[in-house]
XYZ file of C-alpha atoms in Angstrom:
652
model
C 3.735 85.821 -48.670
C 7.460 85.615 -50.641
C 5.989 85.737 -53.940
C 1.945 85.357 -55.924
C 2.996 84.430 -60.277
C 0.758 83.168 -62.509
C 2.780 81.025 -65.428
C 1.751 79.731 -69.318
C 2.058 75.275 -68.554
C 4.045 74.624 -71.472
C 4.659 71.417 -73.004
C 6.402 68.878 -69.945
C 9.248 70.075 -71.914
C 9.453 73.879 -72.399
C 9.455 76.431 -69.573
C 7.887 78.582 -68.127
C 6.994 82.184 -68.228
C 5.416 84.425 -64.512
C 3.494 87.713 -64.458
C 1.811 89.551 -61.397
C -0.703 88.059 -60.574
C -4.466 90.575 -58.464
C -7.679 90.396 -57.078
C -9.039 88.007 -55.584
C -6.124 84.826 -57.217
C -3.874 86.014 -54.639
C -5.959 85.208 -52.144
C -6.672 81.808 -52.518
C -5.473 80.309 -49.688
C -8.089 80.978 -48.255
C -9.480 78.581 -49.426
C -8.138 76.554 -47.239
C -7.651 78.273 -44.390
C -11.862 79.417 -43.773
C -12.616 75.407 -42.761
C -9.091 74.447 -40.670
C -9.742 78.059 -39.192
C -13.597 76.574 -38.674
C -13.396 73.264 -37.662
C -10.453 74.115 -35.594
C -12.945 76.615 -34.386
C -15.496 74.286 -33.467
C -12.796 71.132 -32.132
C -11.432 74.392 -29.377
C -14.772 74.986 -27.881
C -16.217 71.681 -27.762
C -19.431 71.538 -26.246
C -20.058 75.801 -25.656
C -20.388 74.940 -29.805
C -22.463 72.407 -29.479
C -25.736 74.892 -30.390
C -24.392 76.495 -33.168
C -20.931 75.118 -34.517
C -22.387 72.369 -37.727
C -23.790 75.808 -39.090
C -20.194 76.890 -38.666
C -18.694 74.583 -40.616
C -22.018 74.910 -43.171
C -21.083 78.487 -42.845
C -17.192 78.078 -44.068
C -17.232 75.583 -47.048
C -20.369 77.948 -48.591
C -17.903 81.147 -48.390
C -15.326 78.668 -49.905
C -17.335 77.131 -52.545
C -18.409 81.207 -52.815
C -14.265 82.215 -53.196
C -13.895 79.691 -55.087
C -16.544 79.938 -57.782
C -15.256 84.089 -57.940
C -11.612 83.209 -57.845
C -12.691 79.824 -61.259
C -14.633 83.561 -63.304
C -11.442 85.427 -62.528
C -8.768 82.806 -63.917
C -11.210 82.427 -67.310
C -9.897 86.063 -67.947
C -6.606 85.833 -68.224
C -4.573 84.859 -70.884
C -2.242 82.457 -68.569
C -4.729 80.305 -66.730
C -2.114 79.589 -63.770
C -2.015 81.231 -60.710
C 0.928 80.298 -58.118
C 1.357 82.062 -54.934
C 4.398 80.764 -52.788
C 3.334 81.137 -49.289
C 6.595 80.309 -47.475
C 9.927 78.292 -47.341
C 8.232 74.881 -45.980
C 11.203 73.144 -46.257
C 14.876 73.849 -46.981
C 17.696 71.285 -45.909
C 20.781 71.533 -48.092
C 19.658 71.231 -51.356
C 16.178 70.615 -50.653
C 14.138 73.775 -50.988
C 10.168 73.046 -51.194
C 7.557 76.262 -50.841
C 4.325 76.474 -48.311
C 2.901 77.155 -51.389
C -0.057 76.205 -54.044
C -1.631 76.569 -57.504
C -4.724 77.332 -59.472
C -4.224 76.449 -62.639
C -7.600 74.840 -64.664
C -7.515 71.454 -63.725
C -7.406 72.805 -59.465
C -10.055 74.749 -59.783
C -12.487 72.404 -61.508
C -11.694 70.465 -58.617
C -12.595 73.646 -56.224
C -15.282 73.974 -57.826
C -16.386 69.950 -56.684
C -15.092 69.119 -53.043
C -16.718 72.891 -51.830
C -19.903 72.737 -54.588
C -20.833 69.633 -53.554
C -19.098 69.805 -49.915
C -21.397 72.460 -49.224
C -25.186 70.605 -49.735
C -23.901 67.874 -47.974
C -22.814 69.327 -45.109
C -26.610 70.970 -45.377
C -28.343 67.454 -45.103
C -25.893 66.278 -42.917
C -27.293 69.280 -40.228
C -31.018 67.655 -40.786
C -28.887 63.970 -40.565
C -26.759 64.180 -37.741
C -29.786 66.702 -35.827
C -29.671 63.685 -33.255
C -26.531 62.818 -32.818
C -24.535 64.877 -29.509
C -21.540 64.270 -31.742
C -22.604 66.773 -35.104
C -20.539 69.895 -33.420
C -17.791 67.147 -33.757
C -18.344 65.145 -37.059
C -18.791 69.144 -38.758
C -15.842 70.274 -36.783
C -13.710 66.599 -38.777
C -15.733 67.777 -42.239
C -14.171 70.928 -42.017
C -11.210 69.303 -41.848
C -11.461 67.054 -44.499
C -12.323 69.459 -46.781
C -9.417 72.321 -45.921
C -7.431 68.548 -46.020
C -8.492 67.930 -50.108
C -8.357 71.888 -50.676
C -4.423 71.416 -49.589
C -4.135 68.168 -51.230
C -5.483 69.566 -54.813
C -3.767 73.136 -54.611
C -0.279 72.249 -53.945
C 2.222 73.889 -56.190
C 4.153 70.983 -55.640
C 4.205 66.863 -53.811
C 5.138 67.352 -50.880
C 2.366 70.014 -50.567
C 0.420 66.814 -51.837
C 1.560 64.635 -49.598
C 0.391 67.230 -47.263
C -2.914 66.644 -48.178
C -3.384 63.282 -49.052
C -2.195 62.473 -45.110
C -4.772 64.864 -43.882
C -7.602 63.697 -46.118
C -6.387 60.062 -44.815
C -6.611 61.166 -40.662
C -9.764 63.350 -41.497
C -11.532 59.569 -42.663
C -9.961 57.994 -40.153
C -12.607 59.730 -38.084
C -15.380 60.154 -40.015
C -14.981 56.368 -40.528
C -14.754 55.565 -36.932
C -16.965 58.089 -35.733
C -19.812 56.021 -33.940
C -15.869 54.747 -32.417
C -18.404 52.473 -29.607
C -19.937 50.134 -32.309
C -17.036 47.814 -32.983
C -17.327 47.608 -36.633
C -17.335 51.164 -37.494
C -13.904 50.704 -35.568
C -12.546 48.483 -37.116
C -13.551 49.594 -41.157
C -11.567 52.605 -39.938
C -8.966 50.818 -39.164
C -8.582 48.500 -42.435
C -9.075 52.063 -43.678
C -6.466 54.058 -42.147
C -3.355 50.520 -42.244
C -4.511 49.929 -46.239
C -4.119 53.927 -47.190
C -0.154 53.405 -45.633
C -0.175 51.161 -48.145
C -0.998 53.071 -50.658
C 1.568 56.282 -48.894
C 3.985 55.771 -48.699
C 3.721 54.181 -52.405
C 3.032 57.755 -52.898
C 6.996 58.891 -50.343
C 8.235 56.101 -52.071
C 8.120 57.813 -54.953
C 8.290 61.272 -54.307
C 11.740 60.725 -52.526
C 12.724 59.324 -55.618
C 11.882 62.372 -57.779
C 14.068 64.697 -55.272
C 16.827 62.075 -55.838
C 15.981 61.459 -59.532
C 15.793 65.568 -60.271
C 16.444 67.429 -57.373
C 13.040 68.879 -57.059
C 9.173 68.570 -56.805
C 7.985 71.204 -57.629
C 5.469 70.353 -60.293
C 7.308 71.960 -63.230
C 10.676 71.172 -62.901
C 9.789 67.577 -61.963
C 7.974 67.932 -65.663
C 10.547 69.783 -67.364
C 12.802 67.360 -66.860
C 11.079 63.828 -67.126
C 12.011 63.692 -70.359
C 15.462 63.141 -69.233
C 15.093 60.115 -66.933
C 16.333 56.670 -68.115
C 12.982 55.186 -68.750
C 12.915 51.994 -65.822
C 13.318 54.507 -62.982
C 10.016 56.607 -65.207
C 8.438 52.914 -65.205
C 8.938 52.925 -61.401
C 7.891 55.896 -60.582
C 5.041 56.507 -62.261
C 4.373 53.004 -60.605
C 3.998 54.070 -57.530
C 2.158 57.058 -57.537
C -0.038 54.666 -58.964
C 0.047 52.976 -55.828
C -0.334 55.241 -53.539
C -3.330 56.306 -56.556
C -4.958 53.137 -56.602
C -4.567 53.606 -52.350
C -6.767 56.182 -51.480
C -9.499 55.052 -55.290
C -10.193 52.593 -53.577
C -8.475 50.667 -56.653
C -7.052 47.012 -57.679
C -5.634 45.576 -55.645
C -6.167 47.597 -52.936
C -10.332 48.414 -52.300
C -11.311 46.253 -49.886
C -11.283 49.199 -47.029
C -13.416 51.240 -49.223
C -16.637 49.374 -48.633
C -16.453 48.512 -45.098
C -15.760 52.355 -45.115
C -19.563 52.823 -44.508
C -19.877 52.158 -41.870
C -19.782 55.362 -40.519
C -22.502 58.278 -41.047
C -24.077 58.567 -44.565
C -23.238 62.116 -45.707
C -19.311 60.843 -44.794
C -19.805 58.376 -47.821
C -21.459 60.896 -49.703
C -18.421 63.430 -49.166
C -15.157 61.182 -48.847
C -16.363 57.682 -50.772
C -18.275 59.646 -54.208
C -16.839 63.321 -54.752
C -13.794 63.684 -53.221
C -11.167 61.535 -51.842
C -12.017 58.240 -53.624
C -11.121 60.713 -56.685
C -7.488 61.928 -55.565
C -6.332 58.853 -57.344
C -7.773 60.349 -60.117
C -6.723 63.572 -59.852
C -2.480 62.423 -58.986
C -2.441 59.927 -62.130
C -3.916 63.233 -64.022
C -1.357 66.302 -62.385
C 1.351 63.728 -63.083
C 0.195 62.933 -66.839
C 3.780 63.760 -68.132
C 5.701 60.769 -66.120
C 2.551 58.573 -67.086
C 2.879 59.955 -71.194
C 6.117 59.297 -70.921
C 6.251 55.492 -70.471
C 3.993 52.686 -72.462
C 3.642 50.175 -70.269
C 2.820 52.005 -67.497
C 0.298 53.754 -69.269
C -0.478 49.150 -70.394
C -0.242 48.715 -66.354
C -3.025 51.638 -64.782
C -6.229 51.149 -67.751
C -5.129 47.270 -66.736
C -6.139 48.176 -63.083
C -8.677 50.440 -64.986
C -10.458 47.728 -65.820
C -10.522 44.573 -64.034
C -11.407 47.117 -60.636
C -14.327 48.715 -62.182
C -15.601 44.651 -63.344
C -14.563 43.257 -60.070
C -16.577 46.017 -58.923
C -19.684 45.566 -60.929
C -19.781 41.386 -60.151
C -19.315 42.229 -56.308
C -21.561 45.466 -56.453
C -24.554 42.562 -58.098
C -24.468 40.490 -55.118
C -24.737 43.016 -52.629
C -27.812 43.616 -49.868
C -26.785 46.574 -48.408
C -28.195 49.327 -49.338
C -24.870 51.944 -49.160
C -21.971 49.179 -49.782
C -24.108 48.345 -53.148
C -22.669 52.227 -53.697
C -19.562 51.762 -52.522
C -18.762 48.959 -55.205
C -20.772 51.514 -57.821
C -17.675 54.095 -56.879
C -14.893 52.195 -57.307
C -15.821 50.288 -60.448
C -16.620 53.859 -61.504
C -13.710 55.652 -60.670
C -11.623 52.195 -62.145
C -14.058 54.016 -65.780
C -11.854 57.192 -64.730
C -8.687 55.025 -64.168
C -9.015 53.561 -67.692
C -9.087 57.335 -69.025
C -6.469 58.732 -67.479
C -4.370 55.222 -68.614
C -5.422 55.407 -72.163
C -4.014 59.332 -71.634
C -4.388 61.887 -74.721
C -6.903 63.703 -74.934
C -8.788 60.503 -72.487
C -6.775 62.343 -69.651
C -9.922 64.956 -69.649
C -12.460 62.363 -70.933
C -11.699 60.349 -67.248
C -11.969 64.151 -65.374
C -15.682 64.884 -67.415
C -16.069 61.776 -66.174
C -14.820 62.122 -62.437
C -16.777 65.462 -62.669
C -19.795 64.003 -63.759
C -19.686 61.361 -61.200
C -19.564 63.894 -57.809
C -23.095 64.746 -58.797
C -25.251 61.035 -59.691
C -23.491 59.057 -56.896
C -23.705 63.030 -53.914
C -26.882 61.876 -55.006
C -27.867 58.866 -54.981
C -25.614 58.197 -51.656
C -27.816 61.282 -49.997
C -30.855 59.325 -51.091
C -29.700 55.765 -49.250
C -29.467 58.438 -46.130
C -33.020 58.718 -46.699
C -34.642 55.548 -47.355
C -32.416 55.191 -43.587
C -33.448 57.909 -42.308
C -36.983 57.435 -43.157
C -36.916 53.033 -42.408
C -34.998 53.748 -39.070
C -32.130 53.116 -40.374
C -32.593 49.692 -42.907
C -30.139 49.594 -45.077
C -31.265 45.949 -46.527
C -32.486 46.214 -49.748
C -34.942 43.165 -49.430
C -36.760 44.813 -46.425
C -37.756 47.372 -48.524
C -39.883 47.408 -51.448
C -42.840 49.752 -52.614
C -41.125 53.244 -51.036
C -42.206 55.226 -53.939
C -45.807 55.692 -52.740
C -44.307 57.155 -49.407
C -40.910 58.864 -50.702
C -41.827 60.804 -53.621
C -38.572 63.277 -53.604
C -36.359 60.746 -52.653
C -37.978 58.006 -55.777
C -37.555 61.058 -58.303
C -34.126 62.145 -57.472
C -32.638 58.587 -56.820
C -34.316 57.865 -60.497
C -32.042 60.565 -61.032
C -29.389 59.376 -60.165
C -29.709 56.085 -60.914
C -30.296 56.721 -64.455
C -27.259 58.988 -65.092
C -25.076 56.212 -62.905
C -26.608 53.460 -65.847
C -25.350 56.282 -68.771
C -28.791 56.307 -69.821
C -29.449 59.353 -72.826
C -29.660 61.916 -71.652
C -27.949 61.915 -68.159
C -24.745 62.390 -67.721
C -23.239 59.500 -67.403
C -24.153 59.323 -71.159
C -21.854 62.139 -71.533
C -18.711 61.215 -69.184
C -18.393 57.412 -69.464
C -19.292 56.525 -72.568
C -16.876 58.637 -74.399
C -14.098 56.059 -71.928
C -15.269 53.604 -73.433
C -15.540 54.517 -77.644
C -11.259 55.790 -76.302
C -11.199 52.328 -75.260
C -11.889 50.835 -78.194
C -9.040 53.171 -80.007
C -6.407 51.702 -78.862
C -4.029 49.628 -80.761
C -4.343 45.910 -81.556
C -6.019 43.464 -79.583
C -5.894 45.771 -76.719
C -8.876 47.140 -78.685
C -10.883 44.511 -78.019
C -10.069 43.332 -74.771
C -10.055 47.261 -72.627
C -12.718 48.201 -74.794
C -14.591 45.080 -73.969
C -14.109 45.579 -70.647
C -15.976 48.916 -70.128
C -19.537 48.295 -72.341
C -19.625 45.413 -70.578
C -18.871 47.162 -67.478
C -22.267 49.245 -69.025
C -24.359 46.137 -69.472
C -23.475 45.158 -65.784
C -23.469 48.705 -64.243
C -27.351 47.999 -65.912
C -27.853 45.360 -63.671
C -26.768 46.055 -60.423
C -27.856 49.857 -60.411
C -31.597 49.214 -62.050
C -31.569 45.911 -58.773
C -30.795 48.031 -56.763
C -33.667 50.464 -57.865
C -36.068 47.993 -57.844
C -35.754 46.642 -54.756
C -35.708 50.249 -53.051
C -38.902 51.797 -54.581
C -40.565 49.027 -56.090
C -42.652 45.680 -55.760
C -44.162 44.569 -53.030
C -43.501 45.680 -49.025
C -40.610 43.320 -47.378
C -41.056 44.953 -44.449
C -39.415 44.417 -41.084
C -42.435 44.824 -38.631
C -41.116 47.453 -37.044
C -41.677 50.045 -39.676
C -45.677 51.026 -40.085
C -44.915 53.694 -42.009
C -42.485 54.995 -43.487
C -41.973 58.893 -44.279
C -39.947 61.710 -46.950
C -37.173 63.236 -45.496
C -37.126 67.465 -44.247
C -36.266 69.345 -46.733
C -32.597 70.974 -44.764
C -31.895 67.078 -46.568
C -34.739 66.890 -49.419
C -33.642 70.627 -51.105
C -29.730 69.056 -51.376
C -31.308 65.702 -53.258
C -32.921 68.004 -55.865
C -30.407 69.785 -56.207
C -27.996 67.257 -57.329
C -30.666 65.481 -59.606
C -30.683 68.532 -61.664
C -26.795 68.115 -61.769
C -27.441 64.835 -62.733
C -29.609 65.390 -65.360
C -27.259 67.901 -67.064
C -24.117 68.150 -65.720
C -22.684 65.478 -68.208
C -23.669 67.300 -71.795
C -22.490 71.435 -69.563
C -19.488 69.092 -68.744
C -18.572 66.998 -72.013
C -18.681 70.274 -74.635
C -16.615 72.348 -71.575
C -14.254 70.467 -69.591
C -11.887 68.633 -72.121
C -11.557 72.724 -73.862
C -10.893 73.751 -71.167
C -8.055 71.094 -69.519
C -6.790 70.610 -72.639
C -5.351 74.077 -74.321
C -4.561 75.565 -70.472
C -2.981 73.090 -68.503
C -1.464 70.626 -70.947
C -3.950 66.976 -70.078
C -4.961 66.220 -73.252
C -3.491 66.278 -76.834
C -5.473 64.770 -79.123
C -6.949 61.622 -79.907
C -5.783 58.414 -80.937
C -4.611 58.828 -84.906
C -5.896 55.535 -85.649
C -10.058 54.904 -85.393
C -11.996 53.426 -82.929
C -12.053 49.049 -84.296
C -15.817 50.060 -84.268
C -17.730 53.068 -86.061
C -18.082 55.727 -83.123
C -21.532 55.599 -83.662
C -21.936 51.620 -83.885
C -19.815 51.627 -80.104
C -22.583 54.910 -79.344
C -25.604 52.756 -79.810
C -23.716 49.629 -78.740
C -23.431 51.099 -75.020
C -26.541 52.404 -75.317
C -28.037 47.861 -76.200
C -26.181 46.686 -72.678
C -27.302 48.640 -71.013
C -31.676 48.118 -71.758
C -30.288 44.766 -72.231
C -28.787 45.128 -68.672
C -31.913 46.760 -66.747
C -34.309 45.381 -68.141
C -33.461 41.691 -66.856
C -32.439 43.609 -63.642
C -36.611 44.857 -63.941
C -37.781 41.121 -65.125
C -36.105 40.271 -62.167
C -36.735 41.847 -59.558
C -39.916 44.082 -60.063
C -42.291 41.249 -58.008
C -39.509 41.634 -54.772
C -36.729 38.966 -53.944
C -37.399 36.554 -50.736
C -35.939 38.061 -47.948
C -32.740 35.626 -46.188
C -30.275 33.970 -48.362
C -30.709 32.169 -51.051
C -28.026 29.120 -51.805
C -26.305 30.039 -55.162
C -24.067 29.157 -57.787
C -20.199 29.920 -57.972
C -19.658 33.391 -59.464
C -23.027 34.289 -56.550
C -21.441 33.050 -53.412
C -17.699 35.076 -55.038
C -19.138 37.611 -55.296
C -20.871 37.820 -52.601
C -16.973 37.139 -50.516
C -15.698 39.834 -52.327
C -14.210 37.406 -55.582
C -12.644 36.061 -52.103
C -10.247 38.974 -52.377
C -11.019 39.490 -48.455
C -9.423 35.932 -47.672
C -5.997 35.911 -50.212
C -5.505 39.254 -47.809
C -6.362 37.788 -44.563
C -3.966 34.157 -46.114
C -1.475 36.427 -47.738
C -0.400 39.087 -45.733
C -2.580 39.196 -42.525
C -2.205 35.699 -40.442
C 1.655 35.847 -42.259
C 2.031 39.284 -40.351
C 0.722 37.977 -37.158
C 3.241 34.233 -37.136
C 5.447 37.426 -38.071
C 4.434 39.713 -35.083
C 3.854 36.649 -33.629
C 7.452 35.022 -33.299
C 8.677 38.693 -32.323
C 7.089 38.914 -29.165
C 8.392 35.610 -28.400
C 12.127 36.582 -29.189
C 12.064 39.275 -27.532
C 10.882 37.781 -24.747
C 12.468 35.200 -25.054
C 15.612 36.375 -26.304
C 16.200 40.082 -25.791
C 14.046 40.244 -22.405
C 15.363 36.901 -21.850
C 19.275 37.543 -21.716
C 18.766 40.764 -20.266
C 16.393 39.365 -17.374
C 18.993 36.319 -17.244
C 21.667 38.420 -17.119
C 20.041 40.702 -13.914
C 19.329 37.648 -12.007
C 22.611 36.501 -12.267
C 23.720 39.544 -10.917
C 20.565 39.380 -7.990
C 21.095 36.702 -7.465
C 24.977 36.252 -6.731
C 25.201 39.651 -5.009
C 21.808 37.856 -2.485
C 24.589 34.912 -1.867
C 27.726 37.524 -1.598
C 25.740 39.389 1.286
C 25.644 36.423 3.757
C 29.370 36.925 3.984
C 28.230 40.456 5.638
C 27.460 39.274 8.544
C 28.460 42.596 11.007
C 30.308 40.535 13.270
C 34.369 41.093 14.063
C 34.876 37.607 14.277
C 33.573 36.808 10.914
C 35.811 39.418 9.542
C 38.787 37.845 11.985
C 38.256 34.107 10.433
C 37.688 35.812 6.553
C 41.596 37.827 7.023
C 42.870 34.183 8.451
C 41.701 31.637 5.576
C 42.322 34.126 3.014
C 46.207 34.527 4.794
C 46.170 30.831 4.859
C 45.633 30.515 1.372
C 47.933 32.939 -0.051
C 50.898 30.873 2.042
C 49.831 27.698 0.552
C 49.518 29.465 -2.404
C 52.996 30.415 -2.134
C 54.857 27.489 -0.414
C 53.564 25.816 -3.638
C 54.664 27.521 -5.742
C 58.252 26.711 -3.896
C 57.727 23.368 -3.701
C 57.242 22.515 -7.636
C 54.357 22.036 -7.888
C 52.820 24.317 -9.546
C 55.050 25.131 -11.848
């Protein structure tokens, strides 16, 4: 290990001072190594680890959580709350020097606790959920691989290390989404997620190239120190490329279509990857790169616009879906839109977005696992039109899911109220008409969220039974599944307040993520905005309860233009098909035709000509002396005839 350093992170243009680190903070590399080694063991041992491999996977994440928690408390005791570990030289080519290094600072620390803490509960849940699956050992290997990659993503001390982890979680998510690859829908969903993420990843890669081309480095501290010297246009292009990568990984417009389809994977995958961790990587990227995004107001406006548009799209589409997991998936798209809105607002709103990200990890994982519990008791049924009345049969699942529902709609005093409402207020603190535009979008989103999430809750647990004939006695899930639900439900209730009162100061003071609140007040008083947020939430929830308390039709019904569009994902898939997929298929077929008839045709034609000519010339090779003598005589006569013709002037 080359060097182990701590530093105090200063303003983007400031210097960085280092001091020695000791204790557990010198071993944070084990956070990545433990789950990575566990994944390797499970994959290499194969079926020999089938009987106990799942417990190794759980133990690895539990050990990582304990190490992360103790490291977090040790970090709190440091005056300069950042620790950097340079393990070895990863790339050294010319002027490019990239360390394989880690950075454990307040931002990384809260992500480590989220990934390993919530991840441990989801791993524990998956032991029972995947109990009857023959590939359980392989599943936990991929699960551990994903956690290792995600930890590398948030712990890397430069953009190359971030990209290394970024691609690792992309690979692991592909393996997990298409885990049941025997199902065509799962295989297709895995490919769709992989390909759409490649678009965003290409943007991120080009952005990293630009960083090196303009600043000569990819180290966070050096980049943030030098970004102030870049031209405004360069910063804008760089930020847009980073935003493209963030949008792809976090399922934001225009790269949101893969995330709902990713629900084809096992439910624990949805809870870990598509609720608490990977889909928040884009928010982490923007928060970590805050000096870049804060340096250009146009760039911030683009981020805010993407967040506001996506949160409304998620709400509208989610209200028209009937698959319990897809409703939750679109709610994830929407809630991450709130986070993008927060990081786009800049200043103190960076920390507000992180608070909502952490709170969302609790209540959304709770709801995804609750959905898995419902499916477990209903023979893997996912159509909420075929549920109803389950509150009498699945008490624990009902109560814990209720906690998540109340949290996500932002009802006081649950987590979502303390994490989402400040973002709405911050949106109204923008200058001019944009305060009404983005603040209004956030407020409207709160009412729509309350509507469609209440619809989901009521149709699943209340109203008359609408079960299919093969379901007679729904049952509660085993304790290995309900215990994680209970713990996550506790977080859904109380985590928001605790995070809102501690995380902003923690991040603002030590990671450069915050700053002062807006110098001008919101266009409406804070108390009025809070009251409006609660009013639209109650109205949305009340409307949904009134409409769906007696159940709903069990088959699709004719609908208006908006509902039809929402059922078809606002035609975004059709747009991608017409604008990108079909032209791409046409171009591919044209290139194949050109290759077959043009390039291959030329080569094959030349080969055929040589082969045909050789076949004809071969006929002259008879092996008879008289034939060769005749050929020699004929040639000699032709030469004499040509000589005489020249002498006579015929060929002059």
